[in-house]
Amino acid sequence: MMPRLVFVVYRQMGKKSKSKQRALSKSFVLDQLSVERSKRRLLLDALRPNEERDLAFRRMILSIPPGRVSTYGGVAAAAGYPRYHRAVARLLRTDPVDQLPWHRVVGAGGEIRLRGAGAHEQRARLKLEGVRFNRKRVDMEHFEHSIKPWEVYE
């Protein structure tokens, strides 16, 4: 994949000198490397507990009303931590079951991301609250709750 991207850069440059082409390709590779490193740092940070961040996630999850759902990414973004959807999943996985309405948080597009008995329980809890499904996914058009952080009270 990387050589194809470098080829596109060469092609756009036209007939410039080989040394300029090499310098540009090196900087392009270094930029890609820094992007990958920052992604890795973000993922590792999301796996670590952070009380301030987890408290913000808890407040957003508690604001989802019965009969409505939100996504992991929606909760993270509303809490002020976009791209931390994995941290929301970690929080729901590690917190005691009876503390948060964990069943109201689903994957992108309304997909239940749990496996096995957990998926069946989440689906049953959502059905008890009146949430309807389109095959295996929640009908997000009617049941998605867009969290507005300014409406969440402490």
PDB file of C-alpha atoms in Angstrom:
ATOM      1  CA  MET A   1       0.000   0.000   0.000  1.00  0.00           C
ATOM      2  CA  MET A   2       2.781   2.450   0.848  1.00  0.00           C
ATOM      3  CA  PRO A   3       4.543   2.299  -2.561  1.00  0.00           C
ATOM      4  CA  ARG A   4       1.310   3.140  -4.375  1.00  0.00           C
ATOM      5  CA  LEU A   5       0.886   6.315  -2.310  1.00  0.00           C
ATOM      6  CA  VAL A   6       4.486   7.345  -2.959  1.00  0.00           C
ATOM      7  CA  PHE A   7       3.957   6.714  -6.691  1.00  0.00           C
ATOM      8  CA  VAL A   8       1.001   9.108  -6.692  1.00  0.00           C
ATOM      9  CA  VAL A   9       3.208  11.763  -5.094  1.00  0.00           C
ATOM     10  CA  TYR A  10       5.905  11.268  -7.754  1.00  0.00           C
ATOM     11  CA  ARG A  11       3.368  11.458 -10.538  1.00  0.00           C
ATOM     12  CA  GLN A  12       1.959  14.746  -9.309  1.00  0.00           C
ATOM     13  CA  MET A  13       5.421  16.292  -9.083  1.00  0.00           C
ATOM     14  CA  GLY A  14       6.098  15.963 -12.783  1.00  0.00           C
ATOM     15  CA  LYS A  15       9.727  16.322 -13.911  1.00  0.00           C
ATOM     16  CA  LYS A  16      11.438  17.535 -10.759  1.00  0.00           C
ATOM     17  CA  SER A  17      14.870  16.371  -9.710  1.00  0.00           C
ATOM     18  CA  LYS A  18      15.406  12.919  -8.216  1.00  0.00           C
ATOM     19  CA  SER A  19      16.809  14.396  -4.983  1.00  0.00           C
ATOM     20  CA  LYS A  20      13.641  16.433  -4.424  1.00  0.00           C
ATOM     21  CA  GLN A  21      11.546  13.348  -5.113  1.00  0.00           C
ATOM     22  CA  ARG A  22      13.546  11.313  -2.585  1.00  0.00           C
ATOM     23  CA  ALA A  23      13.299  14.053   0.038  1.00  0.00           C
ATOM     24  CA  LEU A  24       9.556  14.292  -0.477  1.00  0.00           C
ATOM     25  CA  SER A  25       9.063  10.539  -0.258  1.00  0.00           C
ATOM     26  CA  LYS A  26      11.119  10.383   2.964  1.00  0.00           C
ATOM     27  CA  SER A  27       9.046  13.149   4.546  1.00  0.00           C
ATOM     28  CA  PHE A  28       5.867  11.398   3.397  1.00  0.00           C
ATOM     29  CA  VAL A  29       6.992   8.141   5.041  1.00  0.00           C
ATOM     30  CA  LEU A  30       7.941   9.986   8.229  1.00  0.00           C
ATOM     31  CA  ASP A  31       4.525  11.666   8.293  1.00  0.00           C
ATOM     32  CA  GLN A  32       2.845   8.281   7.941  1.00  0.00           C
ATOM     33  CA  LEU A  33       5.013   6.919  10.751  1.00  0.00           C
ATOM     34  CA  SER A  34       4.083   9.790  13.079  1.00  0.00           C
ATOM     35  CA  VAL A  35       0.390   9.269  12.284  1.00  0.00           C
ATOM     36  CA  GLU A  36       0.657   5.577  13.143  1.00  0.00           C
ATOM     37  CA  ARG A  37       2.508   6.363  16.375  1.00  0.00           C
ATOM     38  CA  SER A  38      -0.120   8.888  17.453  1.00  0.00           C
ATOM     39  CA  LYS A  39      -2.878   6.339  16.736  1.00  0.00           C
ATOM     40  CA  ARG A  40      -1.051   3.769  18.852  1.00  0.00           C
ATOM     41  CA  ARG A  41      -0.659   6.286  21.703  1.00  0.00           C
ATOM     42  CA  LEU A  42      -4.362   7.085  21.549  1.00  0.00           C
ATOM     43  CA  LEU A  43      -5.317   3.402  21.684  1.00  0.00           C
ATOM     44  CA  LEU A  44      -3.012   2.727  24.619  1.00  0.00           C
ATOM     45  CA  ASP A  45      -4.311   5.777  26.472  1.00  0.00           C
ATOM     46  CA  ALA A  46      -7.889   4.587  25.950  1.00  0.00           C
ATOM     47  CA  LEU A  47      -7.060   1.289  27.650  1.00  0.00           C
ATOM     48  CA  ARG A  48      -5.816   2.974  30.823  1.00  0.00           C
ATOM     49  CA  PRO A  49      -8.305   4.035  33.488  1.00  0.00           C
ATOM     50  CA  ASN A  50      -8.631   7.788  33.901  1.00  0.00           C
ATOM     51  CA  GLU A  51     -11.017   8.950  36.639  1.00  0.00           C
ATOM     52  CA  GLU A  52     -11.871  12.310  35.081  1.00  0.00           C
ATOM     53  CA  ARG A  53     -12.567  10.772  31.678  1.00  0.00           C
ATOM     54  CA  ASP A  54     -14.479   7.823  33.163  1.00  0.00           C
ATOM     55  CA  LEU A  55     -16.645  10.177  35.234  1.00  0.00           C
ATOM     56  CA  ALA A  56     -17.523  12.137  32.085  1.00  0.00           C
ATOM     57  CA  PHE A  57     -18.428   8.871  30.325  1.00  0.00           C
ATOM     58  CA  ARG A  58     -20.600   7.768  33.267  1.00  0.00           C
ATOM     59  CA  ARG A  59     -22.519  11.064  33.218  1.00  0.00           C
ATOM     60  CA  MET A  60     -23.202  10.721  29.493  1.00  0.00           C
ATOM     61  CA  ILE A  61     -24.326   7.089  29.809  1.00  0.00           C
ATOM     62  CA  LEU A  62     -26.641   7.924  32.712  1.00  0.00           C
ATOM     63  CA  SER A  63     -28.251  10.654  30.591  1.00  0.00           C
ATOM     64  CA  ILE A  64     -29.519   8.145  27.984  1.00  0.00           C
ATOM     65  CA  PRO A  65     -33.261   7.756  28.699  1.00  0.00           C
ATOM     66  CA  PRO A  66     -35.027   4.376  28.797  1.00  0.00           C
ATOM     67  CA  GLY A  67     -36.110   3.198  25.374  1.00  0.00           C
ATOM     68  CA  ARG A  68     -33.283   5.042  23.613  1.00  0.00           C
ATOM     69  CA  VAL A  69     -29.711   4.049  22.705  1.00  0.00           C
ATOM     70  CA  SER A  70     -26.440   5.746  21.904  1.00  0.00           C
ATOM     71  CA  THR A  71     -23.192   4.514  20.396  1.00  0.00           C
ATOM     72  CA  TYR A  72     -19.811   4.094  22.060  1.00  0.00           C
ATOM     73  CA  GLY A  73     -18.444   6.843  19.832  1.00  0.00           C
ATOM     74  CA  GLY A  74     -21.396   9.123  20.561  1.00  0.00           C
ATOM     75  CA  VAL A  75     -20.852   8.781  24.303  1.00  0.00           C
ATOM     76  CA  ALA A  76     -17.121   9.470  23.941  1.00  0.00           C
ATOM     77  CA  ALA A  77     -17.639  12.510  21.711  1.00  0.00           C
ATOM     78  CA  ALA A  78     -20.328  13.989  23.971  1.00  0.00           C
ATOM     79  CA  ALA A  79     -18.034  13.579  26.964  1.00  0.00           C
ATOM     80  CA  GLY A  80     -15.361  15.585  25.162  1.00  0.00           C
ATOM     81  CA  TYR A  81     -13.139  12.672  24.165  1.00  0.00           C
ATOM     82  CA  PRO A  82     -13.770  11.966  20.476  1.00  0.00           C
ATOM     83  CA  ARG A  83     -12.113   8.781  19.179  1.00  0.00           C
ATOM     84  CA  TYR A  84     -12.149   7.235  22.676  1.00  0.00           C
ATOM     85  CA  HIS A  85     -14.927   4.731  21.925  1.00  0.00           C
ATOM     86  CA  ARG A  86     -12.708   1.901  23.166  1.00  0.00           C
ATOM     87  CA  ALA A  87     -12.359   3.629  26.528  1.00  0.00           C
ATOM     88  CA  VAL A  88     -16.167   3.676  26.802  1.00  0.00           C
ATOM     89  CA  ALA A  89     -16.217  -0.062  26.055  1.00  0.00           C
ATOM     90  CA  ARG A  90     -13.503  -0.665  28.678  1.00  0.00           C
ATOM     91  CA  LEU A  91     -15.466   1.301  31.264  1.00  0.00           C
ATOM     92  CA  LEU A  92     -18.663  -0.655  30.617  1.00  0.00           C
ATOM     93  CA  ARG A  93     -16.742  -3.925  30.723  1.00  0.00           C
ATOM     94  CA  THR A  94     -14.986  -3.190  34.031  1.00  0.00           C
ATOM     95  CA  ASP A  95     -17.682  -1.318  36.009  1.00  0.00           C
ATOM     96  CA  PRO A  96     -20.159  -3.312  38.119  1.00  0.00           C
ATOM     97  CA  VAL A  97     -23.188  -4.356  36.050  1.00  0.00           C
ATOM     98  CA  ASP A  98     -25.815  -2.668  38.221  1.00  0.00           C
ATOM     99  CA  GLN A  99     -24.205   0.814  38.243  1.00  0.00           C
ATOM    100  CA  LEU A 100     -24.809   1.941  34.652  1.00  0.00           C
ATOM    101  CA  PRO A 101     -27.460   1.279  32.008  1.00  0.00           C
ATOM    102  CA  TRP A 102     -24.838  -0.503  29.902  1.00  0.00           C
ATOM    103  CA  HIS A 103     -27.427  -2.052  27.617  1.00  0.00           C
ATOM    104  CA  ARG A 104     -28.286   1.372  26.134  1.00  0.00           C
ATOM    105  CA  VAL A 105     -24.851   1.708  24.524  1.00  0.00           C
ATOM    106  CA  VAL A 106     -24.417  -0.090  21.205  1.00  0.00           C
ATOM    107  CA  GLY A 107     -21.890  -0.178  18.404  1.00  0.00           C
ATOM    108  CA  ALA A 108     -21.878   2.069  15.375  1.00  0.00           C
ATOM    109  CA  GLY A 109     -24.944   1.613  13.253  1.00  0.00           C
ATOM    110  CA  GLY A 110     -26.896   0.045  16.118  1.00  0.00           C
ATOM    111  CA  GLU A 111     -25.010  -3.219  16.192  1.00  0.00           C
ATOM    112  CA  ILE A 112     -24.798  -5.117  19.466  1.00  0.00           C
ATOM    113  CA  ARG A 113     -21.076  -5.629  19.943  1.00  0.00           C
ATOM    114  CA  LEU A 114     -21.234  -8.120  22.800  1.00  0.00           C
ATOM    115  CA  ARG A 115     -20.981 -11.852  22.179  1.00  0.00           C
ATOM    116  CA  GLY A 116     -22.877 -14.839  23.494  1.00  0.00           C
ATOM    117  CA  ALA A 117     -25.086 -14.511  26.561  1.00  0.00           C
ATOM    118  CA  GLY A 118     -24.210 -10.833  26.965  1.00  0.00           C
ATOM    119  CA  ALA A 119     -25.593 -10.041  23.512  1.00  0.00           C
ATOM    120  CA  HIS A 120     -28.820 -11.918  24.244  1.00  0.00           C
ATOM    121  CA  GLU A 121     -29.229 -10.118  27.565  1.00  0.00           C
ATOM    122  CA  GLN A 122     -28.602  -6.702  26.007  1.00  0.00           C
ATOM    123  CA  ARG A 123     -31.124  -7.381  23.249  1.00  0.00           C
ATOM    124  CA  ALA A 124     -33.724  -8.603  25.793  1.00  0.00           C
ATOM    125  CA  ARG A 125     -33.232  -5.546  28.019  1.00  0.00           C
ATOM    126  CA  LEU A 126     -33.613  -3.194  25.068  1.00  0.00           C
ATOM    127  CA  LYS A 127     -36.762  -4.995  23.900  1.00  0.00           C
ATOM    128  CA  LEU A 128     -38.219  -4.638  27.413  1.00  0.00           C
ATOM    129  CA  GLU A 129     -37.678  -0.882  27.108  1.00  0.00           C
ATOM    130  CA  GLY A 130     -39.517  -0.846  23.760  1.00  0.00           C
ATOM    131  CA  VAL A 131     -36.549  -0.598  21.389  1.00  0.00           C
ATOM    132  CA  ARG A 132     -37.200  -2.211  17.991  1.00  0.00           C
ATOM    133  CA  PHE A 133     -34.663  -3.962  15.817  1.00  0.00           C
ATOM    134  CA  ASN A 134     -34.058  -4.291  12.081  1.00  0.00           C
ATOM    135  CA  ARG A 135     -32.714  -7.843  11.978  1.00  0.00           C
ATOM    136  CA  LYS A 136     -29.624  -7.724  14.236  1.00  0.00           C
ATOM    137  CA  ARG A 137     -29.364  -3.946  14.558  1.00  0.00           C
ATOM    138  CA  VAL A 138     -31.246  -1.365  16.583  1.00  0.00           C
ATOM    139  CA  ASP A 139     -33.484   0.880  14.491  1.00  0.00           C
ATOM    140  CA  MET A 140     -31.234   3.902  14.992  1.00  0.00           C
ATOM    141  CA  GLU A 141     -33.470   6.189  12.943  1.00  0.00           C
ATOM    142  CA  HIS A 142     -36.163   5.997  15.630  1.00  0.00           C
ATOM    143  CA  PHE A 143     -34.321   5.048  18.825  1.00  0.00           C
ATOM    144  CA  GLU A 144     -30.966   6.833  18.736  1.00  0.00           C
ATOM    145  CA  HIS A 145     -30.464   9.387  21.468  1.00  0.00           C
ATOM    146  CA  SER A 146     -28.052  12.118  20.468  1.00  0.00           C
ATOM    147  CA  ILE A 147     -26.424  13.200  23.689  1.00  0.00           C
ATOM    148  CA  LYS A 148     -26.159  16.937  24.199  1.00  0.00           C
ATOM    149  CA  PRO A 149     -23.524  17.598  26.864  1.00  0.00           C
ATOM    150  CA  TRP A 150     -25.042  20.940  27.800  1.00  0.00           C
ATOM    151  CA  GLU A 151     -28.253  19.170  28.831  1.00  0.00           C
ATOM    152  CA  VAL A 152     -26.533  16.721  31.177  1.00  0.00           C
ATOM    153  CA  TYR A 153     -26.749  17.701  34.830  1.00  0.00           C
ATOM    154  CA  GLU A 154     -24.235  16.745  37.495  1.00  0.00           C
TER     155      GLU A 154
END
